[in-house]
């Protein structure tokens, strides 16, 4: 039988986890990508490979320029898609650029 203190922190932790998974917007960045690009791109692998390395603002500029002349099946979530690609291109490169 856990002490009251243990049980209380378990409840707090569960609350944090639940509220953390609730989307801030109607769609998460990943859902935005699937809605806007997923119809033609079943995976983001090739897309992430195409995005050049560099600081966030350089990648964001490249992504915006590319998307200006590329189809998007849900333009209303364009800003979430851009954020998704900026974030994912940062982590996707960071672990293998040293190898
Ligand atoms: C109507 C279909 C369609 C949609 C929607 C679409 N694309 Fe593409 N995309 C393509 C095609 C076709 C290619 C060329 C693939 C190839 O040459 O292998 C491509 C290529 C790309 C490439 C170059 C890398 C590669 O795979 O060749 C990037 C980057 C890219 N798309 C990003 C996006 C993003 C981001 C979105 C969502 C905003 C998106 N695309 C939505 C059809 C689409």
Short mmCIF file of C-alpha atoms and ligand atoms in Angstrom, two decimals:
data_model
loop_
_atom_site.label_atom_id
_atom_site.label_comp_id
_atom_site.label_asym_id
_atom_site.label_seq_id
_atom_site.Cartn_x
_atom_site.Cartn_y
_atom_site.Cartn_z
CA UNK A 1 0.00 0.00 0.00
CA UNK A 2 1.72 3.26 -1.07
CA UNK A 3 1.76 6.20 1.25
CA UNK A 4 -0.57 9.10 0.56
CA UNK A 5 2.35 11.12 -0.70
CA UNK A 6 3.20 8.52 -3.36
CA UNK A 7 -0.40 8.26 -4.49
CA UNK A 8 -0.75 12.06 -4.69
CA UNK A 9 2.31 12.40 -6.91
CA UNK A 10 1.06 9.58 -9.11
CA UNK A 11 -2.17 11.51 -9.64
CA UNK A 12 -0.27 14.73 -10.40
CA UNK A 13 1.93 12.86 -12.87
CA UNK A 14 -1.09 11.30 -14.59
CA UNK A 15 -2.69 14.73 -14.90
CA UNK A 16 0.46 16.18 -16.45
CA UNK A 17 0.67 13.34 -18.95
CA UNK A 18 -2.99 13.65 -19.96
CA UNK A 19 -2.93 17.44 -20.36
CA UNK A 20 0.40 17.20 -22.20
CA UNK A 21 -1.09 15.00 -24.90
CA UNK A 22 -4.08 17.26 -25.51
CA UNK A 23 -3.41 19.20 -28.73
CA UNK A 24 -3.03 22.94 -28.29
CA UNK A 25 -4.62 23.48 -31.69
CA UNK A 26 -7.21 21.43 -33.52
CA UNK A 27 -4.38 19.46 -35.13
CA UNK A 28 -0.88 18.55 -34.05
CA UNK A 29 2.04 19.39 -36.37
CA UNK A 30 2.23 15.71 -37.31
CA UNK A 31 -1.48 15.59 -38.18
CA UNK A 32 -1.02 18.79 -40.18
CA UNK A 33 1.77 17.18 -42.19
CA UNK A 34 -0.33 14.07 -42.83
CA UNK A 35 -3.31 16.18 -43.92
CA UNK A 36 -1.34 18.53 -46.17
CA UNK A 37 1.40 16.27 -47.56
CA UNK A 38 0.52 12.72 -46.53
CA UNK A 39 -1.78 12.12 -49.49
CA UNK A 40 1.26 12.02 -51.78
CA UNK A 41 4.08 11.44 -49.27
CA UNK A 42 3.45 8.37 -47.15
CA UNK A 43 6.61 9.17 -45.22
CA UNK A 44 8.53 12.36 -44.44
CA UNK A 45 11.90 10.64 -45.00
CA UNK A 46 12.63 11.92 -48.52
CA UNK A 47 11.34 15.35 -47.62
CA UNK A 48 13.61 15.65 -44.58
CA UNK A 49 16.56 14.44 -46.64
CA UNK A 50 15.95 17.25 -49.11
CA UNK A 51 15.95 20.04 -46.51
CA UNK A 52 19.45 21.56 -46.26
CA UNK A 53 21.31 21.69 -42.97
CA UNK A 54 21.74 24.92 -41.13
CA UNK A 55 20.16 27.09 -38.47
CA UNK A 56 16.39 27.03 -37.91
CA UNK A 57 15.75 30.25 -39.81
CA UNK A 58 17.64 29.02 -42.90
CA UNK A 59 15.68 25.76 -42.98
CA UNK A 60 12.42 27.61 -42.40
CA UNK A 61 13.19 29.95 -45.34
CA UNK A 62 14.01 26.95 -47.57
CA UNK A 63 10.80 25.17 -46.56
CA UNK A 64 8.64 28.27 -47.15
CA UNK A 65 10.23 28.84 -50.57
CA UNK A 66 9.79 25.19 -51.53
CA UNK A 67 6.17 25.05 -50.36
CA UNK A 68 5.32 28.21 -52.32
CA UNK A 69 5.63 26.19 -55.54
CA UNK A 70 4.53 22.78 -54.26
CA UNK A 71 1.06 21.29 -53.68
CA UNK A 72 -0.43 21.37 -50.19
CA UNK A 73 -3.69 19.55 -49.61
CA UNK A 74 -4.53 21.62 -46.54
CA UNK A 75 -3.27 25.17 -46.77
CA UNK A 76 -5.04 26.17 -43.56
CA UNK A 77 -2.47 24.23 -41.52
CA UNK A 78 0.56 25.43 -43.50
CA UNK A 79 2.20 27.08 -40.48
CA UNK A 80 1.96 23.84 -38.47
CA UNK A 81 3.48 21.91 -41.38
CA UNK A 82 6.37 24.37 -41.52
CA UNK A 83 6.94 24.01 -37.77
CA UNK A 84 6.80 20.22 -38.09
CA UNK A 85 9.45 20.20 -40.82
CA UNK A 86 11.70 22.74 -39.06
CA UNK A 87 11.60 20.68 -35.86
CA UNK A 88 12.00 17.30 -37.53
CA UNK A 89 14.80 18.39 -39.86
CA UNK A 90 16.74 19.55 -36.79
CA UNK A 91 16.56 16.21 -34.99
CA UNK A 92 16.79 14.10 -38.14
CA UNK A 93 20.18 15.56 -39.00
CA UNK A 94 21.68 15.95 -35.56
CA UNK A 95 22.27 12.31 -34.75
CA UNK A 96 23.87 11.18 -37.97
CA UNK A 97 25.73 14.26 -39.14
CA UNK A 98 28.65 13.17 -36.95
CA UNK A 99 28.96 9.73 -38.57
C1 LIG B 1 -0.36 16.23 -55.06
C2 LIG B 1 0.72 15.43 -54.54
C3 LIG B 1 1.71 16.05 -53.57
C4 LIG B 1 1.43 16.73 -52.41
C5 LIG B 1 0.09 17.06 -51.81
C6 LIG B 1 2.71 17.05 -51.83
N1 LIG B 1 3.72 16.61 -52.62
FE1 LIG B 1 5.73 16.82 -52.27
N2 LIG B 1 6.14 15.83 -53.97
C7 LIG B 1 5.20 15.29 -54.86
C8 LIG B 1 5.89 14.65 -55.95
C9 LIG B 1 5.22 13.92 -57.10
C10 LIG B 1 7.28 14.82 -55.70
C11 LIG B 1 8.44 14.30 -56.53
C12 LIG B 1 8.85 12.98 -55.94
C13 LIG B 1 10.01 12.40 -56.66
O1 LIG B 1 10.47 12.99 -57.64
O2 LIG B 1 10.46 11.36 -56.18
C14 LIG B 1 7.40 15.56 -54.47
C15 LIG B 1 8.60 15.92 -53.90
C16 LIG B 1 8.74 16.62 -52.71
C17 LIG B 1 10.01 17.00 -52.15
C18 LIG B 1 11.39 16.73 -52.72
C19 LIG B 1 11.93 15.44 -52.12
C20 LIG B 1 11.41 14.24 -52.81
O3 LIG B 1 10.75 13.42 -52.14
O4 LIG B 1 11.63 14.07 -54.02
C21 LIG B 1 9.73 17.67 -51.00
C22 LIG B 1 10.74 18.29 -50.04
C23 LIG B 1 8.29 17.70 -50.86
N3 LIG B 1 7.73 17.05 -51.92
C24 LIG B 1 7.62 18.28 -49.81
C25 LIG B 1 6.22 18.30 -49.68
C26 LIG B 1 5.55 18.92 -48.56
C27 LIG B 1 6.22 19.58 -47.37
C28 LIG B 1 4.22 18.75 -48.79
C29 LIG B 1 3.06 19.21 -47.92
C30 LIG B 1 2.94 20.65 -47.77
C31 LIG B 1 4.06 18.05 -50.06
N4 LIG B 1 5.30 17.79 -50.55
C32 LIG B 1 2.86 17.73 -50.63
C33 LIG B 1 3.84 15.36 -54.71
C34 LIG B 1 3.15 15.97 -53.69
#
